[in-house]
């Protein structure tokens, strides 16, 4: 298992390019199975989750060629003949569950493993399954697998309300409906940019989807979709992560390029309250922390609210703010596994149900800390760059799932992050 050795403190100065979005790419990859011909996706990041999903797609018989140097992925579903997604792959990455919608969409049937657990949870899929049943798809659970099937070529459809609004359920239901449902309405659909991008891709493939970007999607069946060339979005969570990293370390002056600021929703509004200088133009963001940050409370929400995927990073930054701040997660109620690790660095935080209260500013001193999930891990790296002395971040395979070339990017901006293979 690899670990990072980080020497701090190191202000972040210079320019970092933003990579393609992991959470936007995965639905696009699943949608590629619905085309009659090959689809080419660009701006696909080289991440463990992408490699894992490539293998999930290959199991079905689809051909997948990842031209890594160009971040270009070509998926040809012509020879897809095995509409299944096995447990040993699905358990590695929850988003593999999108195969249910994609395979039912393409072949009219699917056998997909239920996703495994997660570092925090529970992360149920009840809305996915109830939504498919509402659409008219037969769902049968056996030995940890979901068997989905339809009578004939199409289903009546109908309507289904997501409560709560779910990104994954919206993605899965759209994938299952576009080629199979006469008319299907999803109410309280997720509006995250990842969902909008998927719907735009499917429309370009020939799908009939109304209400894109709203919380009510109406899908009408299109029998045949064509393979296309389509670009992924830049990663909005990586963008927010690096903005926070620069804001929390005094003396930073960091420019992010290749951004899509309009995907950040309400995040810039909270960021503004920190009191750091920052400029946003259509693809570039510059953040300077010349003299510290204010304590700013945040509460996560569905898009366009503050993203839960930036909750850990924000709480970590608040350890360096003057005063007390509160970070509340309304999406996941126990996504705070990073807190005990931050305390090992000298931070002062207190968790109460789905809220963490942070007392700052506390000087951070290097120590060994343990990664537990993707966003908690990157928060520990940020804390290590702000801390005095040496920090070891263990089990960084979590990071390799979602941050492309992380140490290369940070070191190019003045950080001191060394990857060590820890046998
Ligand atoms: C997506 O997960 C993201 N993953 C997550 O990012 C992100 O945290 C989450 O959306 C929320 O924005 C990908 O896009 C691959 P949800 P997803 O279904 O789709 C409840 C990261 O760090 N729910 O929108 O699984 C659920 O428990 C990852 O990149 C049900 O109750 O999230 C949660 O409270 C972590 N039943 C809420 O909905 C269901 O059937 C939102 O979950 C499904 C979800």
GROMACS .gro file of C-alpha atoms and ligand atoms in nm:
model
  467
    1UNK     CA    1   0.000   0.000   0.000
    2UNK     CA    2   0.130   0.347  -0.087
    3UNK     CA    3   0.154   0.642   0.149
    4UNK     CA    4   0.238   1.010   0.113
    5UNK     CA    5   0.516   1.179   0.311
    6UNK     CA    6   0.438   1.551   0.329
    7UNK     CA    7   0.672   1.824   0.458
    8UNK     CA    8   0.493   2.143   0.562
    9UNK     CA    9   0.401   2.417   0.573
   10UNK     CA   10   0.418   2.491   0.198
   11UNK     CA   11   0.211   2.774   0.050
   12UNK     CA   12   0.068   2.680  -0.294
   13UNK     CA   13   0.200   2.910  -0.565
   14UNK     CA   14   0.171   2.866  -0.941
   15UNK     CA   15  -0.075   2.701  -1.178
   16UNK     CA   16  -0.261   2.367  -1.159
   17UNK     CA   17  -0.467   2.227  -1.453
   18UNK     CA   18  -0.803   2.073  -1.358
   19UNK     CA   19  -0.867   1.718  -1.485
   20UNK     CA   20  -1.185   1.565  -1.622
   21UNK     CA   21  -1.454   1.483  -1.368
   22UNK     CA   22  -1.470   1.129  -1.226
   23UNK     CA   23  -1.837   1.158  -1.126
   24UNK     CA   24  -1.937   1.300  -1.464
   25UNK     CA   25  -1.735   1.048  -1.669
   26UNK     CA   26  -1.883   0.733  -1.514
   27UNK     CA   27  -2.244   0.794  -1.632
   28UNK     CA   28  -2.113   0.889  -1.980
   29UNK     CA   29  -1.925   0.559  -1.997
   30UNK     CA   30  -2.239   0.364  -1.905
   31UNK     CA   31  -2.443   0.562  -2.163
   32UNK     CA   32  -2.193   0.462  -2.434
   33UNK     CA   33  -2.334   0.108  -2.416
   34UNK     CA   34  -2.667   0.239  -2.552
   35UNK     CA   35  -2.529   0.344  -2.893
   36UNK     CA   36  -2.555   0.132  -3.212
   37UNK     CA   37  -2.190   0.222  -3.281
   38UNK     CA   38  -1.877   0.327  -3.089
   39UNK     CA   39  -1.868   0.639  -2.872
   40UNK     CA   40  -1.553   0.844  -2.805
   41UNK     CA   41  -1.526   1.038  -2.477
   42UNK     CA   42  -1.262   1.306  -2.422
   43UNK     CA   43  -1.126   1.467  -2.101
   44UNK     CA   44  -1.153   1.129  -1.925
   45UNK     CA   45  -0.923   1.129  -1.619
   46UNK     CA   46  -0.669   0.851  -1.556
   47UNK     CA   47  -0.814   0.732  -1.225
   48UNK     CA   48  -0.854   0.394  -1.058
   49UNK     CA   49  -1.234   0.421  -1.078
   50UNK     CA   50  -1.215   0.472  -1.455
   51UNK     CA   51  -0.991   0.165  -1.496
   52UNK     CA   52  -1.228  -0.036  -1.276
   53UNK     CA   53  -1.530   0.072  -1.480
   54UNK     CA   54  -1.347  -0.006  -1.806
   55UNK     CA   55  -1.319  -0.363  -1.681
   56UNK     CA   56  -1.687  -0.371  -1.582
   57UNK     CA   57  -1.778  -0.265  -1.937
   58UNK     CA   58  -1.542  -0.525  -2.091
   59UNK     CA   59  -1.712  -0.809  -1.898
   60UNK     CA   60  -2.024  -0.750  -2.111
   61UNK     CA   61  -1.830  -0.803  -2.436
   62UNK     CA   62  -1.804  -0.432  -2.520
   63UNK     CA   63  -1.467  -0.317  -2.651
   64UNK     CA   64  -1.296  -0.043  -2.447
   65UNK     CA   65  -0.980   0.138  -2.560
   66UNK     CA   66  -0.838   0.400  -2.321
   67UNK     CA   67  -0.589   0.629  -2.499
   68UNK     CA   68  -0.445   0.748  -2.169
   69UNK     CA   69  -0.200   1.008  -2.299
   70UNK     CA   70  -0.488   1.195  -2.463
   71UNK     CA   71  -0.741   1.119  -2.185
   72UNK     CA   72  -0.955   0.973  -2.465
   73UNK     CA   73  -1.180   0.669  -2.417
   74UNK     CA   74  -1.343   0.473  -2.701
   75UNK     CA   75  -1.626   0.233  -2.612
   76UNK     CA   76  -1.773   0.005  -2.880
   77UNK     CA   77  -2.079  -0.193  -2.759
   78UNK     CA   78  -2.132  -0.377  -3.091
   79UNK     CA   79  -2.035  -0.717  -2.949
   80UNK     CA   80  -2.206  -0.672  -2.613
   81UNK     CA   81  -2.355  -1.016  -2.540
   82UNK     CA   82  -2.330  -1.068  -2.162
   83UNK     CA   83  -2.553  -0.819  -1.977
   84UNK     CA   84  -2.401  -0.877  -1.633
   85UNK     CA   85  -2.186  -0.690  -1.378
   86UNK     CA   86  -2.015  -0.918  -1.124
   87UNK     CA   87  -1.982  -0.861  -0.749
   88UNK     CA   88  -1.601  -0.863  -0.745
   89UNK     CA   89  -1.599  -0.553  -0.967
   90UNK     CA   90  -1.917  -0.377  -0.849
   91UNK     CA   91  -1.801  -0.397  -0.486
   92UNK     CA   92  -1.490  -0.194  -0.581
   93UNK     CA   93  -1.693   0.095  -0.712
   94UNK     CA   94  -2.052   0.176  -0.631
   95UNK     CA   95  -2.114   0.361  -0.960
   96UNK     CA   96  -2.088   0.024  -1.139
   97UNK     CA   97  -2.453  -0.005  -1.037
   98UNK     CA   98  -2.527   0.222  -1.333
   99UNK     CA   99  -2.485  -0.096  -1.539
  100UNK     CA  100  -2.839  -0.192  -1.437
  101UNK     CA  101  -2.995   0.094  -1.634
  102UNK     CA  102  -2.745   0.073  -1.920
  103UNK     CA  103  -2.783  -0.305  -1.973
  104UNK     CA  104  -3.162  -0.306  -1.942
  105UNK     CA  105  -3.163  -0.010  -2.180
  106UNK     CA  106  -2.952  -0.191  -2.436
  107UNK     CA  107  -3.065  -0.556  -2.407
  108UNK     CA  108  -3.391  -0.553  -2.209
  109UNK     CA  109  -3.234  -0.751  -1.924
  110UNK     CA  110  -2.949  -0.731  -1.670
  111UNK     CA  111  -2.791  -0.916  -1.382
  112UNK     CA  112  -2.598  -0.669  -1.166
  113UNK     CA  113  -2.451  -0.715  -0.819
  114UNK     CA  114  -2.580  -0.492  -0.543
  115UNK     CA  115  -2.302  -0.243  -0.452
  116UNK     CA  116  -2.093  -0.322  -0.146
  117UNK     CA  117  -2.055  -0.104   0.158
  118UNK     CA  118  -1.878   0.229   0.178
  119UNK     CA  119  -1.649   0.402   0.425
  120UNK     CA  120  -1.958   0.576   0.551
  121UNK     CA  121  -2.313   0.469   0.494
  122UNK     CA  122  -2.563   0.326   0.458
  123UNK     CA  123  -2.571   0.405   0.089
  124UNK     CA  124  -2.889   0.225  -0.019
  125UNK     CA  125  -3.013   0.171  -0.376
  126UNK     CA  126  -3.382   0.134  -0.288
  127UNK     CA  127  -3.476   0.436  -0.501
  128UNK     CA  128  -3.305   0.285  -0.807
  129UNK     CA  129  -3.501  -0.040  -0.770
  130UNK     CA  130  -3.837   0.119  -0.688
  131UNK     CA  131  -3.792   0.356  -0.983
  132UNK     CA  132  -3.727   0.070  -1.225
  133UNK     CA  133  -4.036  -0.114  -1.096
  134UNK     CA  134  -4.244   0.203  -1.140
  135UNK     CA  135  -4.118   0.212  -1.500
  136UNK     CA  136  -4.248  -0.141  -1.558
  137UNK     CA  137  -3.917  -0.328  -1.533
  138UNK     CA  138  -3.931  -0.658  -1.342
  139UNK     CA  139  -3.683  -0.658  -1.051
  140UNK     CA  140  -3.585  -0.978  -0.873
  141UNK     CA  141  -3.320  -0.995  -0.596
  142UNK     CA  142  -3.123  -1.318  -0.564
  143UNK     CA  143  -2.797  -1.394  -0.379
  144UNK     CA  144  -2.687  -1.030  -0.372
  145UNK     CA  145  -2.769  -0.973  -0.739
  146UNK     CA  146  -3.044  -0.770  -0.903
  147UNK     CA  147  -3.206  -0.948  -1.197
  148UNK     CA  148  -3.391  -0.698  -1.415
  149UNK     CA  149  -3.600  -0.783  -1.720
  150UNK     CA  150  -3.882  -0.658  -1.942
  151UNK     CA  151  -4.156  -0.838  -2.137
  152UNK     CA  152  -4.110  -0.755  -2.506
  153UNK     CA  153  -3.925  -0.452  -2.635
  154UNK     CA  154  -4.068  -0.167  -2.429
  155UNK     CA  155  -4.236  -0.078  -2.097
  156UNK     CA  156  -4.528   0.160  -2.036
  157UNK     CA  157  -4.319   0.392  -1.811
  158UNK     CA  158  -4.526   0.619  -1.585
  159UNK     CA  159  -4.377   0.844  -1.319
  160UNK     CA  160  -4.161   0.819  -1.007
  161UNK     CA  161  -4.068   1.071  -0.739
  162UNK     CA  162  -3.719   1.050  -0.586
  163UNK     CA  163  -3.731   1.109  -0.212
  164UNK     CA  164  -3.458   1.212  -0.137
  165UNK     CA  165  -3.329   1.345  -0.468
  166UNK     CA  166  -3.056   1.100  -0.571
  167UNK     CA  167  -2.780   1.153  -0.831
  168UNK     CA  168  -2.723   0.782  -0.884
  169UNK     CA  169  -3.090   0.690  -0.903
  170UNK     CA  170  -3.154   0.970  -1.154
  171UNK     CA  171  -2.863   0.849  -1.369
  172UNK     CA  172  -2.972   0.485  -1.354
  173UNK     CA  173  -3.338   0.554  -1.433
  174UNK     CA  174  -3.251   0.780  -1.728
  175UNK     CA  175  -3.018   0.510  -1.868
  176UNK     CA  176  -3.293   0.248  -1.837
  177UNK     CA  177  -3.573   0.466  -1.981
  178UNK     CA  178  -3.432   0.633  -2.295
  179UNK     CA  179  -3.456   0.317  -2.515
  180UNK     CA  180  -3.730   0.128  -2.332
  181UNK     CA  181  -3.999   0.349  -2.166
  182UNK     CA  182  -4.288   0.481  -2.378
  183UNK     CA  183  -4.303   0.782  -2.143
  184UNK     CA  184  -4.135   0.809  -1.801
  185UNK     CA  185  -4.136   1.114  -1.573
  186UNK     CA  186  -3.878   1.145  -1.293
  187UNK     CA  187  -3.986   1.395  -1.027
  188UNK     CA  188  -3.742   1.553  -0.779
  189UNK     CA  189  -3.467   1.440  -1.016
  190UNK     CA  190  -3.109   1.540  -0.928
  191UNK     CA  191  -2.986   1.854  -1.112
  192UNK     CA  192  -2.612   1.802  -1.051
  193UNK     CA  193  -2.399   1.901  -1.355
  194UNK     CA  194  -2.311   1.530  -1.389
  195UNK     CA  195  -2.680   1.453  -1.459
  196UNK     CA  196  -2.720   1.748  -1.700
  197UNK     CA  197  -2.409   1.636  -1.893
  198UNK     CA  198  -2.541   1.278  -1.921
  199UNK     CA  199  -2.879   1.400  -2.050
  200UNK     CA  200  -2.709   1.628  -2.303
  201UNK     CA  201  -2.495   1.338  -2.425
  202UNK     CA  202  -2.800   1.110  -2.460
  203UNK     CA  203  -2.987   1.384  -2.651
  204UNK     CA  204  -2.692   1.412  -2.890
  205UNK     CA  205  -2.715   1.033  -2.934
  206UNK     CA  206  -3.080   1.079  -3.035
  207UNK     CA  207  -3.266   1.034  -2.703
  208UNK     CA  208  -3.589   1.224  -2.626
  209UNK     CA  209  -3.546   1.396  -2.285
  210UNK     CA  210  -3.732   1.710  -2.170
  211UNK     CA  211  -3.662   1.920  -1.859
  212UNK     CA  212  -3.282   1.884  -1.864
  213UNK     CA  213  -3.139   2.091  -1.576
  214UNK     CA  214  -3.471   2.094  -1.392
  215UNK     CA  215  -3.594   1.858  -1.119
  216UNK     CA  216  -3.852   1.700  -1.352
  217UNK     CA  217  -3.727   1.490  -1.643
  218UNK     CA  218  -3.965   1.350  -1.907
  219UNK     CA  219  -3.825   1.070  -2.120
  220UNK     CA  220  -3.989   0.919  -2.427
  221UNK     CA  221  -3.860   0.602  -2.592
  222UNK     CA  222  -3.618   0.623  -2.884
  223UNK     CA  223  -3.547   0.277  -3.028
  224UNK     CA  224  -3.205   0.344  -3.168
  225UNK     CA  225  -2.928   0.575  -3.036
  226UNK     CA  226  -2.609   0.650  -3.222
  227UNK     CA  227  -2.251   0.646  -3.103
  228UNK     CA  228  -2.099   0.998  -3.085
  229UNK     CA  229  -1.791   1.191  -2.981
  230UNK     CA  230  -1.855   1.380  -2.660
  231UNK     CA  231  -1.646   1.576  -2.406
  232UNK     CA  232  -1.654   1.516  -2.033
  233UNK     CA  233  -1.674   1.811  -1.789
  234UNK     CA  234  -1.381   1.939  -1.581
  235UNK     CA  235  -1.397   1.811  -1.222
  236UNK     CA  236  -1.590   2.061  -1.007
  237UNK     CA  237  -1.495   1.881  -0.684
  238UNK     CA  238  -1.124   1.884  -0.771
  239UNK     CA  239  -1.164   2.257  -0.850
  240UNK     CA  240  -1.326   2.327  -0.511
  241UNK     CA  241  -1.067   2.110  -0.335
  242UNK     CA  242  -0.771   2.309  -0.472
  243UNK     CA  243  -0.947   2.643  -0.407
  244UNK     CA  244  -0.986   2.540  -0.042
  245UNK     CA  245  -0.626   2.416  -0.020
  246UNK     CA  246  -0.493   2.753  -0.141
  247UNK     CA  247  -0.724   2.946   0.091
  248UNK     CA  248  -0.617   2.754   0.402
  249UNK     CA  249  -0.240   2.796   0.362
  250UNK     CA  250  -0.110   3.154   0.423
  251UNK     CA  251   0.105   3.293   0.144
  252UNK     CA  252  -0.066   3.089  -0.128
  253UNK     CA  253  -0.129   3.231  -0.476
  254UNK     CA  254  -0.275   2.952  -0.690
  255UNK     CA  255  -0.425   2.966  -1.039
  256UNK     CA  256  -0.649   2.681  -1.160
  257UNK     CA  257  -0.692   2.639  -1.535
  258UNK     CA  258  -0.941   2.438  -1.742
  259UNK     CA  259  -1.219   2.500  -1.489
  260UNK     CA  260  -1.596   2.518  -1.541
  261UNK     CA  261  -1.690   2.765  -1.262
  262UNK     CA  262  -2.061   2.757  -1.352
  263UNK     CA  263  -2.068   2.399  -1.215
  264UNK     CA  264  -1.971   2.518  -0.866
  265UNK     CA  265  -2.328   2.617  -0.769
  266UNK     CA  266  -2.347   2.793  -0.431
  267UNK     CA  267  -1.987   2.709  -0.338
  268UNK     CA  268  -1.833   3.045  -0.450
  269UNK     CA  269  -2.089   3.229  -0.229
  270UNK     CA  270  -1.953   3.055   0.083
  271UNK     CA  271  -1.595   3.088  -0.044
  272UNK     CA  272  -1.642   3.465  -0.078
  273UNK     CA  273  -1.704   3.492   0.299
  274UNK     CA  274  -1.355   3.358   0.380
  275UNK     CA  275  -1.206   3.699   0.305
  276UNK     CA  276  -0.935   3.568   0.070
  277UNK     CA  277  -0.879   3.732  -0.268
  278UNK     CA  278  -1.009   3.527  -0.557
  279UNK     CA  279  -1.094   3.590  -0.922
  280UNK     CA  280  -1.315   3.371  -1.140
  281UNK     CA  281  -1.336   3.399  -1.518
  282UNK     CA  282  -1.489   3.152  -1.763
  283UNK     CA  283  -1.219   2.881  -1.734
  284UNK     CA  284  -0.968   3.009  -1.474
  285UNK     CA  285  -0.981   3.067  -1.098
  286UNK     CA  286  -0.709   3.241  -0.892
  287UNK     CA  287  -0.698   3.224  -0.510
  288UNK     CA  288  -0.463   3.421  -0.284
  289UNK     CA  289  -0.440   3.390   0.093
  290UNK     CA  290  -0.233   3.680   0.212
  291UNK     CA  291  -0.354   3.705   0.568
  292UNK     CA  292  -0.568   3.428   0.706
  293UNK     CA  293  -0.936   3.332   0.670
  294UNK     CA  294  -1.266   3.398   0.848
  295UNK     CA  295  -1.469   3.123   1.017
  296UNK     CA  296  -1.759   3.044   0.781
  297UNK     CA  297  -2.042   2.799   0.854
  298UNK     CA  298  -2.169   2.577   0.571
  299UNK     CA  299  -2.451   2.327   0.528
  300UNK     CA  300  -2.440   2.082   0.238
  301UNK     CA  301  -2.737   2.040   0.005
  302UNK     CA  302  -2.830   1.894  -0.332
  303UNK     CA  303  -2.719   2.097  -0.634
  304UNK     CA  304  -2.690   2.391  -0.663
  305UNK     CA  305  -2.629   2.385  -0.285
  306UNK     CA  306  -2.291   2.334  -0.119
  307UNK     CA  307  -2.160   1.991  -0.237
  308UNK     CA  308  -2.125   1.717   0.026
  309UNK     CA  309  -1.807   1.612  -0.161
  310UNK     CA  310  -1.642   1.936  -0.038
  311UNK     CA  311  -1.762   1.902   0.324
  312UNK     CA  312  -1.447   1.736   0.462
  313UNK     CA  313  -1.220   1.979   0.280
  314UNK     CA  314  -1.411   2.280   0.419
  315UNK     CA  315  -1.403   2.154   0.777
  316UNK     CA  316  -1.027   2.094   0.742
  317UNK     CA  317  -0.977   2.451   0.624
  318UNK     CA  318  -1.184   2.583   0.916
  319UNK     CA  319  -0.916   2.452   1.156
  320UNK     CA  320  -0.708   2.743   1.021
  321UNK     CA  321  -0.984   3.005   1.055
  322UNK     CA  322  -1.006   3.246   1.349
  323UNK     CA  323  -1.306   3.149   1.565
  324UNK     CA  324  -1.569   2.878   1.580
  325UNK     CA  325  -1.742   2.737   1.270
  326UNK     CA  326  -2.005   2.469   1.204
  327UNK     CA  327  -2.014   2.229   0.909
  328UNK     CA  328  -2.341   2.037   0.864
  329UNK     CA  329  -2.394   1.754   0.614
  330UNK     CA  330  -2.762   1.711   0.519
  331UNK     CA  331  -2.687   1.450   0.250
  332UNK     CA  332  -2.483   1.197   0.449
  333UNK     CA  333  -2.517   1.197   0.826
  334UNK     CA  334  -2.191   1.034   0.920
  335UNK     CA  335  -1.932   1.149   0.669
  336UNK     CA  336  -1.686   1.260   0.938
  337UNK     CA  337  -1.423   0.983   0.949
  338UNK     CA  338  -1.151   1.247   0.887
  339UNK     CA  339  -1.218   1.417   1.224
  340UNK     CA  340  -1.016   1.184   1.453
  341UNK     CA  341  -0.728   1.201   1.205
  342UNK     CA  342  -0.730   1.584   1.205
  343UNK     CA  343  -0.721   1.576   1.585
  344UNK     CA  344  -0.394   1.380   1.562
  345UNK     CA  345  -0.250   1.685   1.384
  346UNK     CA  346  -0.361   1.914   1.668
  347UNK     CA  347  -0.697   2.036   1.537
  348UNK     CA  348  -0.997   2.093   1.764
  349UNK     CA  349  -1.325   1.955   1.628
  350UNK     CA  350  -1.638   1.811   1.785
  351UNK     CA  351  -1.892   1.594   1.599
  352UNK     CA  352  -2.256   1.598   1.704
  353UNK     CA  353  -2.481   1.385   1.477
  354UNK     CA  354  -2.446   1.534   1.127
  355UNK     CA  355  -2.265   1.850   1.235
  356UNK     CA  356  -1.900   1.916   1.321
  357UNK     CA  357  -1.799   2.223   1.521
  358UNK     CA  358  -1.445   2.347   1.461
  359UNK     CA  359  -1.252   2.578   1.694
  360UNK     CA  360  -0.975   2.768   1.515
  361UNK     CA  361  -0.718   2.876   1.457
  362UNK     CA  362  -0.516   2.574   1.581
  363UNK     CA  363  -0.155   2.527   1.467
  364UNK     CA  364  -0.118   2.185   1.301
  365UNK     CA  365   0.185   1.962   1.366
  366UNK     CA  366   0.281   1.675   1.138
  367UNK     CA  367   0.183   1.316   1.236
  368UNK     CA  368   0.085   0.982   1.079
  369UNK     CA  369  -0.281   0.980   0.969
  370UNK     CA  370  -0.506   0.727   0.797
  371UNK     CA  371  -0.712   0.777   0.482
  372UNK     CA  372  -1.062   0.632   0.504
  373UNK     CA  373  -1.238   0.755   0.190
  374UNK     CA  374  -1.167   0.969  -0.113
  375UNK     CA  375  -1.260   1.315   0.017
  376UNK     CA  376  -1.136   1.252   0.372
  377UNK     CA  377  -0.798   1.150   0.227
  378UNK     CA  378  -0.749   1.465   0.023
  379UNK     CA  379  -0.841   1.667   0.332
  380UNK     CA  380  -0.558   1.499   0.524
  381UNK     CA  381  -0.316   1.586   0.243
  382UNK     CA  382  -0.430   1.948   0.264
  383UNK     CA  383  -0.381   1.946   0.641
  384UNK     CA  384  -0.033   1.796   0.595
  385UNK     CA  385   0.062   2.080   0.359
  386UNK     CA  386  -0.053   2.332   0.623
  387UNK     CA  387   0.109   2.149   0.918
  388UNK     CA  388   0.454   2.217   1.063
  389UNK     CA  389   0.688   1.922   0.998
  390UNK     CA  390   0.635   1.575   0.851
  391UNK     CA  391   0.291   1.417   0.794
  392UNK     CA  392   0.240   1.061   0.670
  393UNK     CA  393  -0.093   0.993   0.498
  394UNK     CA  394  -0.149   0.616   0.483
  395UNK     CA  395  -0.367   0.410   0.241
  396UNK     CA  396  -0.365   0.665  -0.036
  397UNK     CA  397  -0.527   0.417  -0.275
  398UNK     CA  398  -0.841   0.607  -0.177
  399UNK     CA  399  -0.689   0.918  -0.337
  400UNK     CA  400  -0.590   0.737  -0.656
  401UNK     CA  401  -0.959   0.670  -0.714
  402UNK     CA  402  -1.048   1.035  -0.761
  403UNK     CA  403  -0.753   1.276  -0.799
  404UNK     CA  404  -0.544   1.248  -1.117
  405UNK     CA  405  -0.167   1.308  -1.073
  406UNK     CA  406  -0.231   1.464  -0.730
  407UNK     CA  407   0.125   1.477  -0.597
  408UNK     CA  408   0.259   1.596  -0.936
  409UNK     CA  409   0.006   1.880  -0.943
  410UNK     CA  410   0.067   1.985  -0.580
  411UNK     CA  411   0.449   1.963  -0.608
  412UNK     CA  412   0.439   2.175  -0.926
  413UNK     CA  413   0.280   2.444  -0.704
  414UNK     CA  414   0.547   2.426  -0.434
  415UNK     CA  415   0.425   2.145  -0.211
  416UNK     CA  416   0.653   1.866  -0.083
  417UNK     CA  417   0.457   1.543  -0.128
  418UNK     CA  418   0.646   1.214  -0.180
  419UNK     CA  419   0.473   0.885  -0.265
  420UNK     CA  420   0.630   0.588  -0.084
  421UNK     CA  421   0.533   0.225  -0.132
  422UNK     CA  422   0.471   0.102   0.220
  423UNK     CA  423   0.505  -0.278   0.234
  424LIG     C1  424  -2.305   1.054  -0.600
  424LIG     O1  425  -2.324   0.939  -0.521
  424LIG     C2  426  -2.156   1.077  -0.603
  424LIG     N1  427  -2.088   0.962  -0.663
  424LIG     C3  428  -2.104   1.100  -0.461
  424LIG     O2  429  -1.965   1.133  -0.472
  424LIG     C4  430  -2.178   1.219  -0.400
  424LIG     O3  431  -2.137   1.233  -0.267
  424LIG     C5  432  -2.329   1.194  -0.406
  424LIG     O4  433  -2.370   1.168  -0.543
  424LIG     C6  434  -2.409   1.314  -0.356
  424LIG     O5  435  -2.382   1.426  -0.433
  424LIG     C7  436  -2.082   0.952  -0.796
  424LIG     O6  437  -2.130   1.037  -0.869
  424LIG     C8  438  -2.010   0.831  -0.852
  424LIG     P1  439  -2.701   0.994  -0.404
  424LIG     P2  440  -2.471   0.869  -0.514
  424LIG     O7  441  -2.775   0.875  -0.458
  424LIG     O8  442  -2.537   0.878  -0.645
  424LIG     C9  443  -2.978   0.859  -0.045
  424LIG    C10  444  -1.735   1.110  -0.426
  424LIG     O9  445  -1.672   1.139  -0.323
  424LIG     N2  446  -3.022   0.749  -0.131
  424LIG    O10  447  -2.725   1.128  -0.465
  424LIG    O11  448  -2.455   0.736  -0.452
  424LIG    C11  449  -2.833   0.841  -0.001
  424LIG    O12  450  -2.827   0.758   0.113
  424LIG    C12  451  -1.870   1.041  -0.415
  424LIG    O13  452  -1.698   1.137  -0.542
  424LIG    C13  453  -3.127   0.667  -0.088
  424LIG    O14  454  -3.181   0.685   0.021
  424LIG    O15  455  -2.545   0.965  -0.410
  424LIG    C14  456  -2.791   0.983   0.029
  424LIG    O16  457  -2.832   1.018   0.160
  424LIG    C15  458  -1.901   1.002  -0.272
  424LIG     N3  459  -3.168   0.565  -0.169
  424LIG    C16  460  -2.872   1.065  -0.071
  424LIG    O17  461  -2.974   0.979  -0.121
  424LIG    C17  462  -3.112   0.542  -0.292
  424LIG    O18  463  -3.157   0.450  -0.363
  424LIG    C18  464  -2.790   1.114  -0.190
  424LIG    O19  465  -2.726   1.000  -0.246
  424LIG    C19  466  -3.007   0.627  -0.334
  424LIG    C20  467  -2.965   0.730  -0.253
   0.00000   0.00000   0.00000
